[in-house]
Amino acid sequence: MFDKLMRALFPSRRHEAARVDPLIVKSLVRGIMTARPDEIGCGECFEELDCFVEMKLAGRDVTEAMPLVHDHLQRCGPCREEFEALLMALRSMA
Amino acid sequence: MIDPSAVREAQSTPDRARTNEEWIGALGQPGPEREAALEDLRRLLVRGLGYALGEQPGLRQSDLEDFAQDSLLRILKGLPNFRGESRFTTWAQKIAVRVAYTELRRRRWRDVSLDELTESREGGAEFIPSELADPSLGPEQQAMQRIILETLLRLIREDLTDKQRQALQAVLRGMPLEEVARRMDTNRNALYKLLHDARRRLQKRMLDQGLSPQDMLAAFGN
């Protein structure tokens, strides 16, 4: 189904349509559905990420303590990828 | 892949425990103390990056060394911005992870242009609703998905700016934000904001069309 959507979005590259990850389309729909006015951007998220990851490591409820950073990490793939890598590094070195 | 022996070697070197103040004090002034602190920090970053990037294909030990070296420059430059709200080493490792991922994404996407990922629909095939049906879903959910996607496609074409549409198409093709931003002469933060505005606009227009967030959740699940 998502391939069909991609063919519609990118009509002259039908042979490449299958490369689109359906999860990205689903994520877009959810991102639209849940868009909120107070979302922070990647820059603000990065500023707070060291505190956020330490809270996470300390077992604190990050959704409560830093809800906007948590929200951004749910929405932004590159920021989430970096957060998970940082968490892995710090956990492994503890 | 990373050579495990190189990681073990880095691990076998005990890190000198420093407080945040000691790190800042040592790194803030030229001299042997700074050189020693930089060497300790370099080892720490290489070790951390080994864990952070261990599964990345095609990664060499020399990459970790290069990323750590680039990170040290960024860290020294950014020292005045360290607010002391976390451990200094966590802040430094955060910068190293950003430096490394930025470079890895650049390498992965360097041969892909934005034009390859984004193109105009003019003259293209029409969107055919009947082709959307997914047999694994129930008829009601299929119908709702079809309505949502049809509407979404139309709104993307009609209501977004050229820049928003271009960025959205590239992201849908999997290009990371910073790589799209690089090609659009902007930065990752500004591009996120551009796409945020686009999502908000699409949300509003979907609501105008009578499609609620609840409808969309029901159709696409969690």
PDB file of C-alpha atoms in Angstrom:
ATOM      1  CA  MET A   1       0.000   0.000   0.000  1.00  0.00           C
ATOM      2  CA  PHE A   2       2.746   2.444   0.900  1.00  0.00           C
ATOM      3  CA  ASP A   3       4.572   1.637  -2.300  1.00  0.00           C
ATOM      4  CA  LYS A   4       1.483   2.778  -4.138  1.00  0.00           C
ATOM      5  CA  LEU A   5       1.556   6.034  -2.228  1.00  0.00           C
ATOM      6  CA  MET A   6       5.175   6.503  -3.151  1.00  0.00           C
ATOM      7  CA  ARG A   7       4.449   5.815  -6.804  1.00  0.00           C
ATOM      8  CA  ALA A   8       1.858   8.542  -6.637  1.00  0.00           C
ATOM      9  CA  LEU A   9       4.281  10.928  -4.962  1.00  0.00           C
ATOM     10  CA  PHE A  10       7.185  10.051  -7.225  1.00  0.00           C
ATOM     11  CA  PRO A  11       5.489   9.000 -10.464  1.00  0.00           C
ATOM     12  CA  SER A  12       8.410   8.898 -12.875  1.00  0.00           C
ATOM     13  CA  ARG A  13      10.587   6.738 -10.653  1.00  0.00           C
ATOM     14  CA  ARG A  14       8.340   3.769 -10.257  1.00  0.00           C
ATOM     15  CA  HIS A  15      11.248   1.354 -10.117  1.00  0.00           C
ATOM     16  CA  GLU A  16      12.578   3.124  -7.037  1.00  0.00           C
ATOM     17  CA  ALA A  17       9.297   3.394  -5.208  1.00  0.00           C
ATOM     18  CA  ALA A  18       9.798   0.080  -3.459  1.00  0.00           C
ATOM     19  CA  ARG A  19      12.852   1.460  -1.685  1.00  0.00           C
ATOM     20  CA  VAL A  20      10.756   3.759   0.473  1.00  0.00           C
ATOM     21  CA  ASP A  21      10.321   2.419   3.959  1.00  0.00           C
ATOM     22  CA  PRO A  22       6.595   2.115   4.765  1.00  0.00           C
ATOM     23  CA  LEU A  23       7.439   2.936   8.364  1.00  0.00           C
ATOM     24  CA  ILE A  24       8.566   6.402   7.261  1.00  0.00           C
ATOM     25  CA  VAL A  25       5.182   7.015   5.642  1.00  0.00           C
ATOM     26  CA  LYS A  26       3.401   5.765   8.734  1.00  0.00           C
ATOM     27  CA  SER A  27       5.659   7.967  10.828  1.00  0.00           C
ATOM     28  CA  LEU A  28       4.745  10.961   8.645  1.00  0.00           C
ATOM     29  CA  VAL A  29       1.040  10.341   9.125  1.00  0.00           C
ATOM     30  CA  ARG A  30       1.545  10.044  12.873  1.00  0.00           C
ATOM     31  CA  GLY A  31       3.778  13.127  12.864  1.00  0.00           C
ATOM     32  CA  ILE A  32       1.025  15.138  11.215  1.00  0.00           C
ATOM     33  CA  MET A  33      -1.619  13.717  13.480  1.00  0.00           C
ATOM     34  CA  THR A  34       0.292  14.508  16.662  1.00  0.00           C
ATOM     35  CA  ALA A  35       1.961  17.803  15.601  1.00  0.00           C
ATOM     36  CA  ARG A  36       1.901  20.296  18.459  1.00  0.00           C
ATOM     37  CA  PRO A  37       2.777  23.969  18.678  1.00  0.00           C
ATOM     38  CA  ASP A  38       5.391  23.640  21.419  1.00  0.00           C
ATOM     39  CA  GLU A  39       7.672  21.119  19.727  1.00  0.00           C
ATOM     40  CA  ILE A  40      11.358  21.877  20.126  1.00  0.00           C
ATOM     41  CA  GLY A  41      13.836  21.625  17.257  1.00  0.00           C
ATOM     42  CA  CYS A  42      17.013  19.580  16.842  1.00  0.00           C
ATOM     43  CA  GLY A  43      19.174  22.384  18.247  1.00  0.00           C
ATOM     44  CA  GLU A  44      17.280  22.688  21.515  1.00  0.00           C
ATOM     45  CA  CYS A  45      17.156  18.922  21.833  1.00  0.00           C
ATOM     46  CA  PHE A  46      20.922  18.680  21.388  1.00  0.00           C
ATOM     47  CA  GLU A  47      21.473  21.335  24.050  1.00  0.00           C
ATOM     48  CA  GLU A  48      19.562  19.253  26.584  1.00  0.00           C
ATOM     49  CA  LEU A  49      20.623  15.781  25.468  1.00  0.00           C
ATOM     50  CA  ASP A  50      23.464  15.319  27.981  1.00  0.00           C
ATOM     51  CA  CYS A  51      21.130  16.074  30.905  1.00  0.00           C
ATOM     52  CA  PHE A  52      18.411  13.909  29.381  1.00  0.00           C
ATOM     53  CA  VAL A  53      20.672  10.894  28.927  1.00  0.00           C
ATOM     54  CA  GLU A  54      21.995  11.186  32.490  1.00  0.00           C
ATOM     55  CA  MET A  55      18.432  11.280  33.814  1.00  0.00           C
ATOM     56  CA  LYS A  56      17.620   8.226  31.758  1.00  0.00           C
ATOM     57  CA  LEU A  57      20.670   6.418  33.142  1.00  0.00           C
ATOM     58  CA  ALA A  58      19.663   7.403  36.664  1.00  0.00           C
ATOM     59  CA  GLY A  59      16.302   5.739  36.109  1.00  0.00           C
ATOM     60  CA  ARG A  60      14.306   8.945  36.301  1.00  0.00           C
ATOM     61  CA  ASP A  61      11.055   9.397  34.424  1.00  0.00           C
ATOM     62  CA  VAL A  62      12.263  11.460  31.464  1.00  0.00           C
ATOM     63  CA  THR A  63       8.782  11.875  30.042  1.00  0.00           C
ATOM     64  CA  GLU A  64       7.923  13.748  33.214  1.00  0.00           C
ATOM     65  CA  ALA A  65      11.221  15.566  33.747  1.00  0.00           C
ATOM     66  CA  MET A  66      11.999  16.610  30.158  1.00  0.00           C
ATOM     67  CA  PRO A  67       8.814  16.055  28.147  1.00  0.00           C
ATOM     68  CA  LEU A  68       9.735  18.231  25.166  1.00  0.00           C
ATOM     69  CA  VAL A  69      13.082  16.511  24.638  1.00  0.00           C
ATOM     70  CA  HIS A  70      11.360  13.141  24.951  1.00  0.00           C
ATOM     71  CA  ASP A  71       8.740  14.257  22.437  1.00  0.00           C
ATOM     72  CA  HIS A  72      11.376  15.441  19.976  1.00  0.00           C
ATOM     73  CA  LEU A  73      13.259  12.148  20.232  1.00  0.00           C
ATOM     74  CA  GLN A  74      10.053  10.295  19.349  1.00  0.00           C
ATOM     75  CA  ARG A  75       9.652  12.410  16.225  1.00  0.00           C
ATOM     76  CA  CYS A  76      13.177  12.943  14.935  1.00  0.00           C
ATOM     77  CA  GLY A  77      15.053   9.911  13.617  1.00  0.00           C
ATOM     78  CA  PRO A  78      18.562  11.424  13.506  1.00  0.00           C
ATOM     79  CA  CYS A  79      18.290  12.838  17.041  1.00  0.00           C
ATOM     80  CA  ARG A  80      16.925   9.527  18.319  1.00  0.00           C
ATOM     81  CA  GLU A  81      19.757   7.644  16.623  1.00  0.00           C
ATOM     82  CA  GLU A  82      22.329   9.873  18.319  1.00  0.00           C
ATOM     83  CA  PHE A  83      20.592   9.612  21.690  1.00  0.00           C
ATOM     84  CA  GLU A  84      20.565   5.813  21.511  1.00  0.00           C
ATOM     85  CA  ALA A  85      24.236   5.745  20.516  1.00  0.00           C
ATOM     86  CA  LEU A  86      25.162   8.051  23.382  1.00  0.00           C
ATOM     87  CA  LEU A  87      23.134   5.974  25.817  1.00  0.00           C
ATOM     88  CA  MET A  88      24.857   2.819  24.587  1.00  0.00           C
ATOM     89  CA  ALA A  89      28.292   4.393  24.999  1.00  0.00           C
ATOM     90  CA  LEU A  90      27.635   5.643  28.517  1.00  0.00           C
ATOM     91  CA  ARG A  91      26.000   2.401  29.654  1.00  0.00           C
ATOM     92  CA  SER A  92      28.884   0.377  28.293  1.00  0.00           C
ATOM     93  CA  MET A  93      31.490   2.535  29.980  1.00  0.00           C
ATOM     94  CA  ALA A  94      29.755   2.723  33.359  1.00  0.00           C
TER      95      ALA A  94
ATOM     96  CA  MET B   1      33.732  -3.013  11.899  1.00  0.00           C
ATOM     97  CA  ILE B   2      35.845  -1.951  14.828  1.00  0.00           C
ATOM     98  CA  ASP B   3      38.874  -3.967  15.867  1.00  0.00           C
ATOM     99  CA  PRO B   4      37.930  -5.253  19.350  1.00  0.00           C
ATOM    100  CA  SER B   5      41.576  -5.353  20.418  1.00  0.00           C
ATOM    101  CA  ALA B   6      41.860  -1.626  19.808  1.00  0.00           C
ATOM    102  CA  VAL B   7      38.829  -1.014  22.012  1.00  0.00           C
ATOM    103  CA  ARG B   8      40.275  -3.290  24.683  1.00  0.00           C
ATOM    104  CA  GLU B   9      43.547  -1.363  24.548  1.00  0.00           C
ATOM    105  CA  ALA B  10      41.701   1.892  25.096  1.00  0.00           C
ATOM    106  CA  GLN B  11      39.691   0.290  27.877  1.00  0.00           C
ATOM    107  CA  SER B  12      42.833  -0.923  29.612  1.00  0.00           C
ATOM    108  CA  THR B  13      44.018   2.635  30.057  1.00  0.00           C
ATOM    109  CA  PRO B  14      42.486   3.942  33.253  1.00  0.00           C
ATOM    110  CA  ASP B  15      40.792   7.297  32.869  1.00  0.00           C
ATOM    111  CA  ARG B  16      41.915   9.889  35.307  1.00  0.00           C
ATOM    112  CA  ALA B  17      38.868  10.851  37.268  1.00  0.00           C
ATOM    113  CA  ARG B  18      38.325  14.590  37.142  1.00  0.00           C
ATOM    114  CA  THR B  19      35.537  16.752  38.380  1.00  0.00           C
ATOM    115  CA  ASN B  20      33.849  19.091  35.914  1.00  0.00           C
ATOM    116  CA  GLU B  21      35.810  21.991  37.362  1.00  0.00           C
ATOM    117  CA  GLU B  22      39.062  20.105  36.930  1.00  0.00           C
ATOM    118  CA  TRP B  23      38.280  19.321  33.308  1.00  0.00           C
ATOM    119  CA  ILE B  24      37.409  22.936  32.558  1.00  0.00           C
ATOM    120  CA  GLY B  25      40.432  24.211  34.456  1.00  0.00           C
ATOM    121  CA  ALA B  26      42.812  21.843  32.711  1.00  0.00           C
ATOM    122  CA  LEU B  27      41.426  22.385  29.213  1.00  0.00           C
ATOM    123  CA  GLY B  28      41.065  26.125  29.567  1.00  0.00           C
ATOM    124  CA  GLN B  29      44.774  26.976  29.736  1.00  0.00           C
ATOM    125  CA  PRO B  30      47.572  25.984  27.351  1.00  0.00           C
ATOM    126  CA  GLY B  31      50.303  23.838  28.872  1.00  0.00           C
ATOM    127  CA  PRO B  32      51.132  20.291  29.943  1.00  0.00           C
ATOM    128  CA  GLU B  33      48.003  19.950  32.060  1.00  0.00           C
ATOM    129  CA  ARG B  34      45.853  20.668  29.032  1.00  0.00           C
ATOM    130  CA  GLU B  35      47.844  18.221  26.910  1.00  0.00           C
ATOM    131  CA  ALA B  36      47.315  15.500  29.517  1.00  0.00           C
ATOM    132  CA  ALA B  37      43.604  16.272  29.785  1.00  0.00           C
ATOM    133  CA  LEU B  38      43.231  16.251  25.998  1.00  0.00           C
ATOM    134  CA  GLU B  39      44.916  12.875  25.786  1.00  0.00           C
ATOM    135  CA  ASP B  40      42.660  11.447  28.499  1.00  0.00           C
ATOM    136  CA  LEU B  41      39.610  12.896  26.817  1.00  0.00           C
ATOM    137  CA  ARG B  42      40.678  11.603  23.409  1.00  0.00           C
ATOM    138  CA  ARG B  43      40.978   8.065  24.812  1.00  0.00           C
ATOM    139  CA  LEU B  44      37.624   8.374  26.497  1.00  0.00           C
ATOM    140  CA  LEU B  45      35.938   9.549  23.291  1.00  0.00           C
ATOM    141  CA  VAL B  46      37.504   6.806  21.178  1.00  0.00           C
ATOM    142  CA  ARG B  47      36.325   4.224  23.671  1.00  0.00           C
ATOM    143  CA  GLY B  48      32.818   5.695  23.823  1.00  0.00           C
ATOM    144  CA  LEU B  49      32.573   5.937  20.043  1.00  0.00           C
ATOM    145  CA  GLY B  50      33.603   2.300  19.797  1.00  0.00           C
ATOM    146  CA  TYR B  51      30.505   1.383  21.763  1.00  0.00           C
ATOM    147  CA  ALA B  52      28.286   3.986  20.128  1.00  0.00           C
ATOM    148  CA  LEU B  53      29.177   3.078  16.539  1.00  0.00           C
ATOM    149  CA  GLY B  54      30.253  -0.536  16.859  1.00  0.00           C
ATOM    150  CA  GLU B  55      27.590  -1.873  14.510  1.00  0.00           C
ATOM    151  CA  GLN B  56      28.122   0.661  11.747  1.00  0.00           C
ATOM    152  CA  PRO B  57      29.232  -1.088   8.532  1.00  0.00           C
ATOM    153  CA  GLY B  58      32.564  -0.156   7.006  1.00  0.00           C
ATOM    154  CA  LEU B  59      33.796   1.675  10.074  1.00  0.00           C
ATOM    155  CA  ARG B  60      37.524   1.533  10.790  1.00  0.00           C
ATOM    156  CA  GLN B  61      39.480   2.157  13.954  1.00  0.00           C
ATOM    157  CA  SER B  62      41.110   5.106  12.218  1.00  0.00           C
ATOM    158  CA  ASP B  63      37.631   6.615  11.769  1.00  0.00           C
ATOM    159  CA  LEU B  64      37.140   6.584  15.530  1.00  0.00           C
ATOM    160  CA  GLU B  65      40.475   8.327  15.996  1.00  0.00           C
ATOM    161  CA  ASP B  66      39.555  10.933  13.377  1.00  0.00           C
ATOM    162  CA  PHE B  67      36.104  11.526  14.887  1.00  0.00           C
ATOM    163  CA  ALA B  68      37.639  11.917  18.348  1.00  0.00           C
ATOM    164  CA  GLN B  69      40.211  14.377  17.037  1.00  0.00           C
ATOM    165  CA  ASP B  70      37.552  16.483  15.297  1.00  0.00           C
ATOM    166  CA  SER B  71      35.444  16.323  18.429  1.00  0.00           C
ATOM    167  CA  LEU B  72      38.279  17.622  20.610  1.00  0.00           C
ATOM    168  CA  LEU B  73      38.443  20.749  18.464  1.00  0.00           C
ATOM    169  CA  ARG B  74      34.684  21.217  18.758  1.00  0.00           C
ATOM    170  CA  ILE B  75      34.802  20.637  22.496  1.00  0.00           C
ATOM    171  CA  LEU B  76      37.601  23.153  23.069  1.00  0.00           C
ATOM    172  CA  LYS B  77      35.760  25.713  20.987  1.00  0.00           C
ATOM    173  CA  GLY B  78      32.515  25.038  22.816  1.00  0.00           C
ATOM    174  CA  LEU B  79      33.914  25.035  26.353  1.00  0.00           C
ATOM    175  CA  PRO B  80      32.314  28.400  27.214  1.00  0.00           C
ATOM    176  CA  ASN B  81      28.924  26.876  26.340  1.00  0.00           C
ATOM    177  CA  PHE B  82      29.241  24.005  28.820  1.00  0.00           C
ATOM    178  CA  ARG B  83      26.681  24.812  31.510  1.00  0.00           C
ATOM    179  CA  GLY B  84      27.808  22.219  34.016  1.00  0.00           C
ATOM    180  CA  GLU B  85      24.358  20.656  34.262  1.00  0.00           C
ATOM    181  CA  SER B  86      25.713  17.220  33.365  1.00  0.00           C
ATOM    182  CA  ARG B  87      29.047  15.503  33.755  1.00  0.00           C
ATOM    183  CA  PHE B  88      31.614  17.119  31.493  1.00  0.00           C
ATOM    184  CA  THR B  89      32.433  13.768  29.917  1.00  0.00           C
ATOM    185  CA  THR B  90      28.767  13.169  29.038  1.00  0.00           C
ATOM    186  CA  TRP B  91      28.637  16.570  27.345  1.00  0.00           C
ATOM    187  CA  ALA B  92      31.876  15.819  25.477  1.00  0.00           C
ATOM    188  CA  GLN B  93      30.673  12.369  24.404  1.00  0.00           C
ATOM    189  CA  LYS B  94      27.452  13.918  23.128  1.00  0.00           C
ATOM    190  CA  ILE B  95      29.487  16.173  20.856  1.00  0.00           C
ATOM    191  CA  ALA B  96      31.603  13.247  19.665  1.00  0.00           C
ATOM    192  CA  VAL B  97      28.508  11.215  18.773  1.00  0.00           C
ATOM    193  CA  ARG B  98      27.134  14.178  16.810  1.00  0.00           C
ATOM    194  CA  VAL B  99      30.444  14.671  14.972  1.00  0.00           C
ATOM    195  CA  ALA B 100      30.645  10.975  14.107  1.00  0.00           C
ATOM    196  CA  TYR B 101      27.054  10.585  12.913  1.00  0.00           C
ATOM    197  CA  THR B 102      27.240  13.774  10.868  1.00  0.00           C
ATOM    198  CA  GLU B 103      30.255  12.419   9.006  1.00  0.00           C
ATOM    199  CA  LEU B 104      28.809   8.921   8.602  1.00  0.00           C
ATOM    200  CA  ARG B 105      25.581  10.318   7.159  1.00  0.00           C
ATOM    201  CA  ARG B 106      27.533  12.593   4.833  1.00  0.00           C
ATOM    202  CA  ARG B 107      29.515   9.614   3.530  1.00  0.00           C
ATOM    203  CA  ARG B 108      26.430   7.441   3.103  1.00  0.00           C
ATOM    204  CA  TRP B 109      24.525  10.064   1.113  1.00  0.00           C
ATOM    205  CA  ARG B 110      27.342  11.927  -0.635  1.00  0.00           C
ATOM    206  CA  ASP B 111      26.504  10.609  -4.094  1.00  0.00           C
ATOM    207  CA  VAL B 112      22.773  11.329  -3.882  1.00  0.00           C
ATOM    208  CA  SER B 113      21.428  14.640  -5.094  1.00  0.00           C
ATOM    209  CA  LEU B 114      18.223  16.236  -3.919  1.00  0.00           C
ATOM    210  CA  ASP B 115      16.923  16.237  -7.492  1.00  0.00           C
ATOM    211  CA  GLU B 116      17.100  12.448  -7.539  1.00  0.00           C
ATOM    212  CA  LEU B 117      14.843  12.259  -4.522  1.00  0.00           C
ATOM    213  CA  THR B 118      12.410  15.029  -5.276  1.00  0.00           C
ATOM    214  CA  GLU B 119      10.581  15.712  -8.440  1.00  0.00           C
ATOM    215  CA  SER B 120       7.517  17.430  -9.720  1.00  0.00           C
ATOM    216  CA  ARG B 121       4.296  15.513 -10.239  1.00  0.00           C
ATOM    217  CA  GLU B 122       3.474  17.520 -13.335  1.00  0.00           C
ATOM    218  CA  GLY B 123       2.869  15.182 -16.225  1.00  0.00           C
ATOM    219  CA  GLY B 124       3.105  12.132 -14.000  1.00  0.00           C
ATOM    220  CA  ALA B 125       0.662   9.316 -13.506  1.00  0.00           C
ATOM    221  CA  GLU B 126      -2.449  10.038 -11.532  1.00  0.00           C
ATOM    222  CA  PHE B 127      -2.939   8.717  -8.066  1.00  0.00           C
ATOM    223  CA  ILE B 128      -5.175   5.658  -8.319  1.00  0.00           C
ATOM    224  CA  PRO B 129      -7.151   5.093  -5.142  1.00  0.00           C
ATOM    225  CA  SER B 130      -8.137   1.527  -5.918  1.00  0.00           C
ATOM    226  CA  GLU B 131      -4.482   0.498  -5.891  1.00  0.00           C
ATOM    227  CA  LEU B 132      -4.112   1.464  -2.279  1.00  0.00           C
ATOM    228  CA  ALA B 133      -6.017  -1.466  -0.880  1.00  0.00           C
ATOM    229  CA  ASP B 134      -4.006  -3.553   1.557  1.00  0.00           C
ATOM    230  CA  PRO B 135      -5.586  -7.027   1.760  1.00  0.00           C
ATOM    231  CA  SER B 136      -4.204  -7.602   5.249  1.00  0.00           C
ATOM    232  CA  LEU B 137      -6.501  -4.898   6.636  1.00  0.00           C
ATOM    233  CA  GLY B 138     -10.241  -4.957   7.153  1.00  0.00           C
ATOM    234  CA  PRO B 139     -12.397  -3.154   4.588  1.00  0.00           C
ATOM    235  CA  GLU B 140     -13.197  -0.230   6.895  1.00  0.00           C
ATOM    236  CA  GLN B 141      -9.563   0.385   7.758  1.00  0.00           C
ATOM    237  CA  GLN B 142      -8.589   0.072   4.090  1.00  0.00           C
ATOM    238  CA  ALA B 143     -11.197   2.611   3.121  1.00  0.00           C
ATOM    239  CA  MET B 144     -10.105   5.046   5.804  1.00  0.00           C
ATOM    240  CA  GLN B 145      -6.430   4.717   4.892  1.00  0.00           C
ATOM    241  CA  ARG B 146      -7.339   5.353   1.271  1.00  0.00           C
ATOM    242  CA  ILE B 147      -9.253   8.506   2.164  1.00  0.00           C
ATOM    243  CA  ILE B 148      -6.474   9.776   4.425  1.00  0.00           C
ATOM    244  CA  LEU B 149      -3.693   9.139   1.923  1.00  0.00           C
ATOM    245  CA  GLU B 150      -5.651  10.592  -0.978  1.00  0.00           C
ATOM    246  CA  THR B 151      -6.375  13.703   1.050  1.00  0.00           C
ATOM    247  CA  LEU B 152      -2.814  13.928   2.279  1.00  0.00           C
ATOM    248  CA  LEU B 153      -1.398  13.685  -1.224  1.00  0.00           C
ATOM    249  CA  ARG B 154      -3.695  16.413  -2.445  1.00  0.00           C
ATOM    250  CA  LEU B 155      -2.859  18.693   0.467  1.00  0.00           C
ATOM    251  CA  ILE B 156       0.874  18.093   0.035  1.00  0.00           C
ATOM    252  CA  ARG B 157       0.526  19.173  -3.583  1.00  0.00           C
ATOM    253  CA  GLU B 158      -1.788  22.114  -2.967  1.00  0.00           C
ATOM    254  CA  ASP B 159      -1.009  23.546   0.460  1.00  0.00           C
ATOM    255  CA  LEU B 160       2.716  23.201   1.072  1.00  0.00           C
ATOM    256  CA  THR B 161       5.381  25.569  -0.179  1.00  0.00           C
ATOM    257  CA  ASP B 162       7.859  24.275  -2.744  1.00  0.00           C
ATOM    258  CA  LYS B 163      10.541  24.079  -0.051  1.00  0.00           C
ATOM    259  CA  GLN B 164       8.302  22.188   2.357  1.00  0.00           C
ATOM    260  CA  ARG B 165       7.289  19.740  -0.361  1.00  0.00           C
ATOM    261  CA  GLN B 166      10.868  19.238  -1.492  1.00  0.00           C
ATOM    262  CA  ALA B 167      12.096  18.596   2.058  1.00  0.00           C
ATOM    263  CA  LEU B 168       9.206  16.257   2.791  1.00  0.00           C
ATOM    264  CA  GLN B 169       9.848  14.202  -0.324  1.00  0.00           C
ATOM    265  CA  ALA B 170      13.540  13.846   0.524  1.00  0.00           C
ATOM    266  CA  VAL B 171      12.789  12.810   4.097  1.00  0.00           C
ATOM    267  CA  LEU B 172      10.210  10.297   2.861  1.00  0.00           C
ATOM    268  CA  ARG B 173      12.972   8.787   0.777  1.00  0.00           C
ATOM    269  CA  GLY B 174      14.982   8.298   3.940  1.00  0.00           C
ATOM    270  CA  MET B 175      17.532  11.091   3.579  1.00  0.00           C
ATOM    271  CA  PRO B 176      18.568  12.327   7.050  1.00  0.00           C
ATOM    272  CA  LEU B 177      17.544  15.867   7.960  1.00  0.00           C
ATOM    273  CA  GLU B 178      21.057  17.275   8.024  1.00  0.00           C
ATOM    274  CA  GLU B 179      21.782  15.902   4.550  1.00  0.00           C
ATOM    275  CA  VAL B 180      18.591  17.431   3.182  1.00  0.00           C
ATOM    276  CA  ALA B 181      19.501  20.660   4.980  1.00  0.00           C
ATOM    277  CA  ARG B 182      23.005  20.668   3.503  1.00  0.00           C
ATOM    278  CA  ARG B 183      21.546  20.438   0.012  1.00  0.00           C
ATOM    279  CA  MET B 184      18.966  23.155   0.708  1.00  0.00           C
ATOM    280  CA  ASP B 185      21.562  25.578   2.126  1.00  0.00           C
ATOM    281  CA  THR B 186      20.050  25.521   5.580  1.00  0.00           C
ATOM    282  CA  ASN B 187      20.700  23.655   8.824  1.00  0.00           C
ATOM    283  CA  ARG B 188      19.103  20.692  10.553  1.00  0.00           C
ATOM    284  CA  ASN B 189      17.291  22.795  13.152  1.00  0.00           C
ATOM    285  CA  ALA B 190      15.802  25.165  10.572  1.00  0.00           C
ATOM    286  CA  LEU B 191      14.748  22.233   8.415  1.00  0.00           C
ATOM    287  CA  TYR B 192      13.020  20.568  11.363  1.00  0.00           C
ATOM    288  CA  LYS B 193      11.131  23.816  11.936  1.00  0.00           C
ATOM    289  CA  LEU B 194      10.207  23.992   8.233  1.00  0.00           C
ATOM    290  CA  LEU B 195       8.823  20.454   8.380  1.00  0.00           C
ATOM    291  CA  HIS B 196       7.133  21.157  11.687  1.00  0.00           C
ATOM    292  CA  ASP B 197       5.286  24.048  10.046  1.00  0.00           C
ATOM    293  CA  ALA B 198       4.374  21.717   7.179  1.00  0.00           C
ATOM    294  CA  ARG B 199       3.022  19.045   9.560  1.00  0.00           C
ATOM    295  CA  ARG B 200       1.015  21.643  11.474  1.00  0.00           C
ATOM    296  CA  ARG B 201      -0.428  22.996   8.246  1.00  0.00           C
ATOM    297  CA  LEU B 202      -1.315  19.531   6.995  1.00  0.00           C
ATOM    298  CA  GLN B 203      -2.881  18.692  10.366  1.00  0.00           C
ATOM    299  CA  LYS B 204      -5.042  21.797  10.218  1.00  0.00           C
ATOM    300  CA  ARG B 205      -6.073  21.144   6.638  1.00  0.00           C
ATOM    301  CA  MET B 206      -6.837  17.501   7.402  1.00  0.00           C
ATOM    302  CA  LEU B 207      -9.073  18.682  10.247  1.00  0.00           C
ATOM    303  CA  ASP B 208     -10.707  21.150   7.836  1.00  0.00           C
ATOM    304  CA  GLN B 209     -11.462  18.165   5.594  1.00  0.00           C
ATOM    305  CA  GLY B 210     -13.193  16.409   8.475  1.00  0.00           C
ATOM    306  CA  LEU B 211     -10.348  13.989   9.242  1.00  0.00           C
ATOM    307  CA  SER B 212      -9.533  13.965  12.924  1.00  0.00           C
ATOM    308  CA  PRO B 213      -6.386  12.692  14.668  1.00  0.00           C
ATOM    309  CA  GLN B 214      -8.566   9.909  16.065  1.00  0.00           C
ATOM    310  CA  ASP B 215      -9.565   8.850  12.521  1.00  0.00           C
ATOM    311  CA  MET B 216      -5.928   8.768  11.489  1.00  0.00           C
ATOM    312  CA  LEU B 217      -4.867   6.838  14.560  1.00  0.00           C
ATOM    313  CA  ALA B 218      -7.616   4.309  13.995  1.00  0.00           C
ATOM    314  CA  ALA B 219      -6.613   3.861  10.359  1.00  0.00           C
ATOM    315  CA  PHE B 220      -2.866   3.583  10.847  1.00  0.00           C
ATOM    316  CA  GLY B 221      -2.693   2.060  14.305  1.00  0.00           C
ATOM    317  CA  ASN B 222       0.057   2.614  16.808  1.00  0.00           C
TER     318      ASN B 222
END
